[in-house]
Amino acid sequence: MNLINGIGTTLSNKETKQELLVKGIPSSPGLVLGRAVVVIPQPIFVISELISSDEIPSEIERYKNATKIFSDEIRSLMTKSKSGKNRNILNLLETNLFILEDQFLSDSIENLISDGLSAEMALVQEFDTQKQFLLNSHDSLIKERAIEFDQIKHRLIAIIRNQKTPLKAGKGSIIVCQSITPAEVIKMHEFGVVGIITEIGGISSHSAILARSFDITQVIGVKDITSLVNNGDFLIIDGNTGIIQINPVEESLEAFTVKKKKEKENKKTLGRLIRLPATTLDGKEIILRANINFPEDMESMQTVGAYGTGLVRTEHFVVQKGKFPSIEEQLEWYDEIAHQCYPNPVTLRLFDIGSDKTAEGLPVHENNPALGLRGIRFLLQRTDILKIQINAILRSSKLKNIRILLPMISSIEELDQTIQVIDDCKSTLKVQNIPFDDMIPIGVMIETPGAALIADELASKCDFFSIGTNDLTQYTLAADRTNELIAHNFDSFHPAVLKLIKMTIKAAKNHNIKVSLCGEMAGHAAATSLLIGMGIDELSIVPSILLEIKKRIREVSDEESIAFANAIFECRSVFDIHKKLGLI
Ligand code: PEP
Ligand code: MG
């Protein structure tokens, strides 16, 4: 057995069939065994030689055949999406089909082939022309559709060249790839993929968050993994330690079975906590809510007995559809969540589109997207989109269990302007006699250092806070949450981040509003006692780890947590804090 220690190896396992261990960064827990599907993006090199006139009919046939295969693939996915719980992906597929079967586009490609270009060359030329046309638009939404043309072009070329793609990933398989986008994670969930290994990516990226919410085990930052693994190799991935076993030997498989049995027993023990309160030994209750991304997540939220949702990432609806949903579609979605959650609260965060949620083409291409047109900044520039969403939320608020959460607020002006838009929408609904919750609570995400520093002012104008430690850490420490190269710099236990959390909690208490924490830190068992000691009221967590955190809350006392938090604040370095938290 070989152990390749850490990231940076170039050893190849392709010829040897012996077991190989590699280690990456654990990013979504779980222990899974499956067959590898290796995805290597192929650069498109097209030879620009002209074809002879007798090759024209067969080249047109190649192009038509590829279009048919791809259309059939999409149609079959659409049928599955219609009957299954992932029907929201339908619109994204419909758009792809619409482009693929566009008569003007296929006529142009066939004309180019008739002029002497190969099928591949004609495809690249026509798709690139269309893409450029979209990129030249002044409308950012049209511009963003360009990426779909690229994706369709790549798939068609791959079919023409007979290349395998992740579309063949079957139930129980493990995807091995360079990187993965949030939309691709959604697709992998569709296919029943149980594990993902990537060469690049950050543990707080939205792809990683989605993998956790879909219970897909994931390890990231494993350099050269796409060359170490062959298609069809057996893999064991441990999402808790980051260890990957390639072609495990008999004894490793036995050890895997034993660990799985333990995992099952542990789940059973945790299951006993579902109906018990999340109360410390000395009686302080911490409200535990669930982070959800789709209405389908409601089931797992209810299974673990969460007290409603503390964060619904509504932008995933946009990512899944590939475009902004209509008011009717949003109404249906929010109504479903509100009804299923009732009487518990639902916290709908306005579309936090931008940053790493742009891969699907939303919003515009920027040099520094994480510092760009994201969240509330985008919405305040596109009040048409903002108003539709607020209208849909207000109309769904009849049960009075919906709360609105504003993403990426960094100034009082942004809060004032958003409240003004909400008030305008309310006035219109009143004139139209449409019922809604006039007292709908409005919360602010504290996820920029700027917001934390003006938390006192913000608290005086809103109903609750939710601390987004993923972004708060990224922006405080200038550490890109999606970049595995600086994963060690991205640390929510850094004293600077903790100070900002403390300031936020203090401001909330001063203004008598509740403060929740909904970043990934909320699901970190090492953080629980510290956060209780700092005075957090609520934690919002991915359902799969909620019971672990409840267990932890029930093991500590508020009094000892306060002393523990004080001791942590005495520490001057990240190292000392980690030591106190038992992380090293
Ligand atoms: C956060 O930033 O911590 C957060 C919860 O929001 P998101 O992860 O969606 O950016
Ligand atoms: Mg955030």
XYZ file of C-alpha atoms and ligand atoms in Angstrom:
595
model
C 0.000 0.000 0.000
C 1.382 3.435 -0.919
C 0.609 6.599 0.989
C 0.930 9.762 -0.978
C 1.193 12.391 1.643
C -0.786 15.476 0.916
C -1.193 17.579 -2.119
C 1.412 17.892 -4.842
C 2.185 14.347 -5.920
C 2.630 13.368 -9.543
C 2.837 9.608 -8.970
C 0.738 7.578 -11.378
C -1.460 4.688 -10.346
C -2.679 3.989 -13.852
C -0.419 1.053 -14.621
C -0.178 -0.394 -11.093
C -3.407 -1.844 -9.713
C -2.222 -1.772 -6.130
C -3.994 0.219 -3.442
C -2.959 3.824 -3.252
C -3.827 6.355 -0.551
C -4.043 10.047 -1.279
C -5.102 12.858 0.985
C -7.005 16.003 0.204
C -9.068 18.544 2.097
C -12.230 17.024 3.611
C -15.152 19.140 2.461
C -18.341 17.104 2.797
C -18.530 14.367 5.451
C -19.390 10.726 4.922
C -17.687 7.495 3.993
C -18.471 6.030 0.587
C -17.332 3.296 -1.743
C -17.965 3.531 -5.467
C -16.594 3.319 -8.968
C -14.752 6.322 -10.383
C -15.970 8.398 -13.294
C -13.001 10.532 -14.322
C -13.867 13.777 -16.062
C -11.081 15.457 -17.994
C -12.135 18.570 -19.900
C -10.905 18.314 -23.462
C -9.596 21.465 -25.090
C -11.200 22.067 -28.450
C -8.564 22.016 -31.173
C -10.193 22.020 -34.544
C -8.208 21.535 -37.722
C -9.169 24.303 -40.086
C -8.594 22.308 -43.284
C -11.452 22.474 -45.823
C -13.332 19.252 -46.595
C -13.899 17.978 -50.116
C -17.355 18.275 -51.709
C -18.099 14.528 -51.403
C -17.493 14.714 -47.652
C -20.211 17.358 -47.216
C -23.227 14.988 -46.815
C -21.445 12.790 -44.242
C -20.274 15.860 -42.267
C -23.853 17.212 -42.195
C -24.953 13.777 -41.015
C -22.322 13.820 -38.211
C -23.582 17.180 -37.047
C -27.262 16.127 -37.203
C -26.524 12.878 -35.442
C -24.717 14.664 -32.576
C -27.648 17.071 -32.209
C -30.070 14.167 -32.035
C -28.018 12.291 -29.417
C -27.738 15.407 -27.269
C -31.465 16.243 -27.646
C -32.353 12.683 -26.627
C -30.086 12.948 -23.579
C -31.783 16.192 -22.560
C -35.293 14.809 -23.141
C -34.587 11.766 -21.022
C -33.257 14.002 -18.228
C -36.382 16.143 -18.545
C -38.632 13.127 -18.121
C -36.749 12.155 -14.958
C -36.890 15.720 -13.641
C -40.647 15.948 -14.270
C -41.483 12.880 -12.267
C -38.855 13.352 -9.573
C -38.392 15.908 -6.863
C -35.840 17.864 -8.907
C -38.296 19.299 -11.357
C -36.765 22.784 -11.108
C -33.906 21.730 -13.347
C -36.484 21.385 -16.104
C -36.277 24.956 -17.291
C -32.508 24.822 -17.626
C -32.866 21.731 -19.792
C -35.658 23.342 -21.823
C -33.413 26.321 -22.620
C -30.623 23.986 -23.764
C -33.042 22.129 -25.997
C -34.378 25.369 -27.400
C -30.862 26.492 -28.427
C -29.956 23.059 -29.737
C -33.021 22.800 -31.958
C -33.036 26.410 -33.145
C -33.698 26.321 -36.891
C -31.628 29.417 -37.689
C -28.620 27.997 -35.866
C -28.782 24.583 -37.522
C -29.337 26.130 -40.988
C -26.250 28.313 -40.486
C -24.138 25.333 -39.421
C -25.302 23.239 -42.368
C -24.533 26.165 -44.741
C -21.030 26.438 -43.318
C -20.482 22.706 -43.842
C -21.777 23.075 -47.423
C -19.175 25.847 -47.856
C -16.454 23.292 -47.041
C -16.025 23.422 -43.238
C -15.913 20.205 -41.203
C -18.811 19.571 -38.797
C -16.599 20.487 -35.835
C -15.250 23.635 -37.479
C -18.741 24.781 -38.510
C -20.056 24.162 -35.015
C -17.267 26.111 -33.342
C -17.570 28.994 -35.806
C -21.343 29.372 -35.541
C -21.571 28.896 -31.769
C -18.713 31.380 -31.230
C -20.444 33.942 -33.484
C -23.679 33.568 -31.505
C -21.767 33.772 -28.239
C -20.005 36.952 -29.320
C -23.329 38.429 -30.359
C -24.672 37.837 -26.832
C -21.506 39.152 -25.181
C -21.854 42.404 -27.139
C -25.271 43.046 -25.614
C -25.688 45.823 -23.048
C -28.136 43.694 -21.102
C -26.180 41.709 -18.527
C -28.769 38.927 -18.479
C -28.476 38.381 -22.234
C -24.685 38.515 -21.935
C -24.778 35.772 -19.381
C -26.531 33.338 -21.715
C -23.250 33.130 -23.641
C -21.975 30.445 -21.285
C -24.803 28.111 -22.313
C -23.679 28.330 -25.924
C -20.212 27.301 -24.817
C -21.506 24.347 -22.804
C -23.696 23.092 -25.673
C -20.828 23.504 -28.141
C -18.495 21.454 -25.921
C -21.032 18.678 -25.502
C -21.756 18.475 -29.243
C -18.046 18.302 -30.071
C -17.580 15.634 -27.395
C -20.386 13.562 -28.945
C -18.926 13.977 -32.448
C -15.594 12.769 -31.082
C -17.222 9.995 -29.082
C -15.906 11.266 -25.769
C -17.393 10.082 -22.517
C -18.796 12.775 -20.238
C -20.167 12.910 -16.693
C -23.616 12.532 -18.250
C -22.811 8.821 -18.080
C -22.235 9.006 -14.310
C -24.471 6.385 -12.788
C -26.039 5.829 -9.394
C -23.445 5.163 -6.706
C -20.512 6.484 -8.743
C -17.766 8.862 -7.629
C -16.871 11.825 -9.835
C -13.172 12.634 -10.132
C -12.609 15.999 -11.792
C -10.534 19.168 -11.811
C -13.309 21.397 -10.460
C -17.072 21.410 -10.242
C -19.688 24.157 -10.485
C -22.819 24.408 -8.312
C -24.971 23.518 -11.357
C -22.892 20.395 -11.970
C -23.280 19.342 -8.322
C -27.046 19.601 -8.799
C -26.748 17.344 -11.871
C -24.568 14.849 -10.007
C -27.210 14.671 -7.283
C -29.760 13.938 -10.040
C -27.653 11.019 -11.217
C -27.275 9.562 -7.719
C -23.538 10.255 -7.480
C -22.297 9.445 -3.942
C -18.906 11.139 -3.948
C -16.928 13.930 -5.594
C -13.160 14.440 -5.638
C -11.752 17.636 -7.124
C -8.279 18.979 -7.770
C -9.255 22.547 -6.954
C -11.960 24.371 -4.942
C -12.579 25.682 -1.441
C -14.502 24.060 1.420
C -16.773 27.072 1.751
C -17.526 27.360 -1.958
C -21.152 26.994 -2.942
C -20.355 23.729 -4.735
C -19.087 22.306 -1.439
C -22.109 23.657 0.442
C -24.421 21.978 -2.072
C -22.526 18.678 -1.816
C -23.015 18.780 1.959
C -26.696 19.546 1.638
C -27.170 16.674 -0.832
C -25.177 14.360 1.456
C -22.611 13.753 -1.288
C -19.226 12.972 0.275
C -16.545 15.310 -1.076
C -12.781 15.756 -0.838
C -11.168 18.723 -2.577
C -7.690 20.007 -3.383
C -6.296 16.616 -4.448
C -3.649 17.534 -6.964
C -3.339 15.245 -9.994
C -6.223 13.010 -8.890
C -7.558 12.913 -12.470
C -4.288 11.303 -13.586
C -4.002 8.952 -10.607
C -7.421 7.396 -11.068
C -8.756 5.408 -14.012
C -12.383 5.301 -15.066
C -14.001 2.373 -13.269
C -11.434 2.155 -10.431
C -12.892 1.353 -7.027
C -12.520 4.240 -4.586
C -13.220 4.737 -0.893
C -13.544 8.376 0.109
C -13.588 9.537 3.687
C -15.105 13.014 3.761
C -14.180 13.428 7.431
C -10.443 12.874 7.077
C -9.923 13.651 3.382
C -8.339 10.234 2.766
C -9.016 8.535 -0.555
C -8.225 4.858 -1.139
C -7.742 3.995 -4.788
C -8.374 0.313 -5.621
C -8.698 -0.724 -1.930
C -7.392 -4.163 -0.956
C -9.474 -6.775 0.877
C -8.560 -5.596 4.388
C -9.405 -1.974 3.524
C -12.808 -3.101 2.275
C -13.362 -4.968 5.540
C -12.354 -1.894 7.543
C -14.780 0.144 5.425
C -17.654 -2.214 6.309
C -16.853 -1.944 10.022
C -16.722 1.870 9.861
C -20.028 2.013 7.958
C -21.661 -0.117 10.648
C -20.403 2.267 13.335
C -21.651 5.237 11.333
C -25.109 3.665 11.180
C -25.140 3.042 14.936
C -24.046 6.616 15.579
C -26.901 7.915 13.422
C -29.342 5.782 15.375
C -28.074 7.205 18.683
C -28.346 10.751 17.352
C -31.879 9.981 16.165
C -32.944 9.776 19.817
C -32.261 13.513 20.140
C -34.809 14.578 17.524
C -37.581 15.339 19.978
C -35.336 16.668 22.752
C -34.677 20.419 23.115
C -31.331 21.987 22.165
C -30.731 23.104 25.743
C -27.455 23.397 27.626
C -26.941 21.571 30.939
C -27.941 24.757 32.795
C -31.050 25.385 30.715
C -30.100 27.878 28.001
C -31.966 27.097 24.789
C -30.287 27.557 21.411
C -32.729 27.613 18.501
C -31.585 25.176 15.813
C -32.803 25.830 12.288
C -31.920 24.316 8.942
C -30.105 25.778 5.943
C -31.951 24.690 2.860
C -31.390 25.155 -0.844
C -34.499 23.620 -2.445
C -38.011 22.703 -1.292
C -36.869 19.063 -1.531
C -34.536 19.715 1.437
C -37.595 20.271 3.625
C -37.921 16.544 4.128
C -34.492 16.208 5.722
C -35.170 19.374 7.730
C -38.284 17.772 9.191
C -36.561 14.437 9.773
C -34.033 16.035 12.127
C -36.675 18.178 13.849
C -35.243 21.603 12.979
C -37.176 24.620 14.171
C -37.874 25.981 10.684
C -35.270 27.307 8.297
C -32.669 29.900 9.210
C -31.488 30.296 5.629
C -33.105 29.424 2.329
C -30.595 30.163 -0.430
C -33.221 31.204 -2.984
C -30.537 31.933 -5.591
C -30.164 28.194 -6.130
C -33.530 28.367 -7.851
C -31.926 30.790 -10.336
C -28.811 28.640 -10.687
C -30.915 25.551 -11.328
C -33.154 27.227 -13.895
C -30.354 29.143 -15.560
C -32.495 32.276 -15.444
C -34.548 34.341 -13.035
C -37.839 32.615 -12.266
C -41.199 34.290 -12.939
C -43.368 35.552 -10.091
C -45.676 32.525 -10.510
C -42.786 30.072 -10.246
C -41.422 31.846 -7.183
C -44.867 31.975 -5.567
C -45.279 28.237 -5.978
C -41.826 27.608 -4.511
C -42.158 29.926 -1.491
C -45.747 28.791 -0.795
C -44.605 25.188 -0.714
C -41.813 25.953 1.761
C -44.048 28.155 3.942
C -46.762 25.489 4.124
C -44.374 22.645 4.818
C -42.600 24.613 7.539
C -45.734 25.989 9.210
C -46.002 26.955 12.058
C -42.202 27.202 12.180
C -40.516 30.163 10.521
C -39.021 30.244 7.028
C -36.126 32.615 6.378
C -36.041 33.461 2.675
C -32.813 35.155 1.690
C -33.170 37.396 -1.350
C -31.222 36.147 -4.396
C -27.540 36.232 -3.431
C -26.463 35.925 -7.027
C -22.884 36.660 -8.095
C -19.406 35.636 -6.928
C -19.008 31.837 -7.241
C -22.649 31.502 -8.218
C -21.868 32.968 -11.626
C -20.638 29.843 -13.387
C -24.066 29.300 -14.812
C -23.843 32.735 -16.386
C -25.184 34.991 -13.655
C -24.642 37.904 -13.361
C -21.857 39.494 -15.468
C -18.238 38.470 -15.949
C -16.084 40.499 -13.615
C -12.393 40.530 -12.756
C -13.098 40.142 -9.042
C -16.589 38.691 -8.821
C -16.470 38.120 -5.040
C -15.873 41.860 -4.641
C -18.310 42.762 -7.365
C -21.947 42.930 -8.273
C -23.253 40.405 -5.802
C -26.289 39.972 -3.523
C -28.078 43.163 -2.606
C -25.771 45.254 -4.853
C -26.996 43.366 -7.897
C -30.626 43.476 -6.757
C -30.568 47.225 -6.136
C -29.285 47.709 -9.691
C -31.935 45.345 -11.023
C -34.963 46.488 -9.062
C -37.169 44.768 -11.647
C -35.835 41.397 -10.404
C -35.881 42.550 -6.767
C -39.514 43.694 -6.954
C -40.681 40.424 -8.495
C -38.999 38.460 -5.727
C -40.330 40.677 -2.943
C -43.819 40.542 -4.422
C -43.683 36.765 -4.572
C -42.427 36.573 -0.968
C -45.079 38.978 0.315
C -47.859 37.109 -1.474
C -46.608 33.863 0.099
C -46.528 35.392 3.590
C -50.218 34.935 4.445
C -49.376 32.280 7.044
C -47.187 34.870 8.787
C -44.237 32.507 9.118
C -41.943 34.042 6.470
C -38.962 36.289 7.215
C -36.927 38.178 4.603
C -33.127 38.079 4.826
C -30.927 40.544 2.907
C -27.581 39.264 1.568
C -24.281 41.175 1.350
C -25.450 44.358 3.050
C -22.495 46.653 3.656
C -24.100 50.042 4.269
C -27.118 51.671 5.890
C -28.066 53.095 2.479
C -28.434 49.600 1.033
C -30.670 48.606 3.944
C -32.767 51.792 3.630
C -33.164 51.380 -0.129
C -34.228 47.752 0.203
C -36.728 48.549 2.948
C -38.108 51.283 0.679
C -38.623 48.769 -2.165
C -40.343 46.371 0.277
C -42.615 49.183 1.501
C -43.470 50.161 -2.099
C -44.392 46.560 -2.910
C -46.552 46.400 0.234
C -48.414 49.593 -0.785
C -49.171 48.168 -4.225
C -50.491 44.924 -2.709
C -52.696 46.913 -0.321
C -54.205 48.876 -3.224
C -54.834 45.574 -5.018
C -56.398 44.094 -1.865
C -53.981 41.180 -1.898
C -53.379 39.733 1.600
C -49.834 39.522 3.015
C -48.000 39.802 6.333
C -47.610 43.545 6.910
C -45.263 42.855 9.835
C -42.980 40.514 7.885
C -39.625 40.535 9.728
C -36.609 41.846 7.794
C -33.167 40.529 8.704
C -29.658 41.496 7.647
C -26.873 39.072 6.804
C -23.688 40.157 8.554
C -21.108 38.830 6.128
C -18.820 41.750 5.403
C -16.502 43.384 7.953
C -18.225 46.657 7.008
C -21.597 45.322 8.118
C -20.153 44.018 11.401
C -18.534 47.388 12.098
C -21.830 49.240 11.632
C -23.903 46.482 13.267
C -25.278 48.952 15.833
C -26.830 51.165 13.143
C -28.078 48.182 11.142
C -29.610 46.600 14.257
C -31.632 49.760 14.889
C -33.349 49.317 11.522
C -33.963 45.584 11.179
C -35.649 42.720 13.025
C -32.860 40.140 13.212
C -29.287 39.380 12.218
C -27.839 36.323 10.594
C -24.051 36.034 10.606
C -22.656 34.546 7.407
C -19.257 33.367 8.575
C -18.311 31.978 5.163
C -18.193 35.395 3.601
C -17.300 37.205 6.809
C -14.151 35.057 6.947
C -13.426 35.478 3.241
C -13.701 39.269 3.343
C -12.065 39.810 6.745
C -9.015 37.704 5.934
C -8.910 38.471 2.188
C -8.981 34.704 1.608
C -10.997 33.470 -1.373
C -13.384 30.817 -0.054
C -13.175 28.885 -3.334
C -9.384 28.633 -3.523
C -7.734 25.505 -2.098
C -4.279 27.137 -2.322
C -5.077 29.415 0.585
C -7.394 27.019 2.445
C -5.164 27.393 5.538
C -5.660 31.191 5.454
C -9.437 30.793 5.420
C -10.134 30.293 9.106
C -13.348 31.314 10.853
C -11.571 30.908 14.219
C -9.128 33.709 13.357
C -9.271 36.279 16.204
C -10.267 39.023 13.729
C -13.333 37.059 12.617
C -14.245 36.207 16.211
C -14.011 39.887 17.199
C -16.428 40.845 14.411
C -18.860 38.106 15.477
C -18.658 39.361 19.042
C -19.360 42.950 17.932
C -22.361 41.786 15.941
C -23.830 39.821 18.856
C -23.308 42.784 21.173
C -25.064 45.159 18.755
C -27.984 42.736 18.411
C -28.327 42.500 22.211
C -28.155 46.307 22.536
C -31.116 46.592 20.189
C -32.970 43.599 21.515
C -32.980 41.645 18.285
C -32.113 37.968 17.799
C -28.862 36.926 16.229
C -28.350 33.712 14.315
C -25.241 32.247 12.712
C -25.828 30.462 9.409
C -22.331 30.045 7.939
C -20.583 26.667 7.909
C -19.078 27.499 11.327
C -22.511 26.781 12.855
C -22.074 23.114 11.919
C -18.554 22.863 13.348
C -18.800 20.969 16.659
C -15.621 22.665 17.911
C -17.357 26.047 17.624
C -20.554 25.221 19.537
C -19.485 25.985 23.109
C -17.570 29.084 21.974
C -20.614 30.479 20.152
C -22.913 29.764 23.101
C -20.451 31.541 25.367
C -20.392 34.501 22.986
C -24.184 34.792 23.327
C -25.487 33.451 20.009
C -29.273 32.873 20.043
C -29.721 30.616 17.021
C -27.698 28.381 14.732
C -28.745 27.464 11.208
C -27.129 24.315 9.882
C -27.283 21.833 7.029
C -29.795 19.181 8.249
C -27.334 16.269 8.034
C -25.208 17.660 10.899
C -27.888 19.363 12.977
C -28.235 16.520 15.475
C -24.464 16.365 16.080
C -24.624 20.010 17.092
C -27.694 19.429 19.265
C -25.768 16.662 21.038
C -22.875 19.076 21.633
C -25.207 21.800 22.989
C -26.726 19.327 25.439
C -23.252 18.362 26.716
C -22.100 21.857 27.761
C -23.302 24.509 30.191
C -23.831 28.167 29.424
C -21.658 29.112 32.392
C -18.650 27.052 31.306
C -19.176 28.226 27.702
C -18.927 31.871 28.774
C -15.676 31.116 30.609
C -14.442 29.180 27.566
C -15.269 32.057 25.197
C -13.446 34.477 27.504
C -10.401 32.202 27.487
C -10.487 32.055 23.681
C -10.533 35.843 23.520
C -7.386 35.891 25.639
C -5.565 33.999 22.876
C -3.449 36.103 20.551
C -2.877 33.710 17.683
C -4.822 31.321 15.489
C -2.527 28.560 16.740
C -3.440 29.202 20.402
C -7.145 29.315 19.529
C -6.936 26.027 17.646
C -5.169 24.478 20.595
C -7.850 25.627 23.036
C -10.572 24.362 20.723
C -8.881 20.967 20.581
C -8.303 21.210 16.845
C -4.572 20.516 17.234
C -22.193 32.873 4.511
O -21.584 33.663 3.787
O -21.730 32.433 5.582
C -23.531 32.393 4.120
C -24.274 31.671 4.936
O -23.943 32.670 2.865
P -23.383 31.884 1.576
O -22.560 30.741 2.056
O -24.558 31.465 0.793
O -22.574 32.925 0.882
Mg -22.614 34.617 2.175
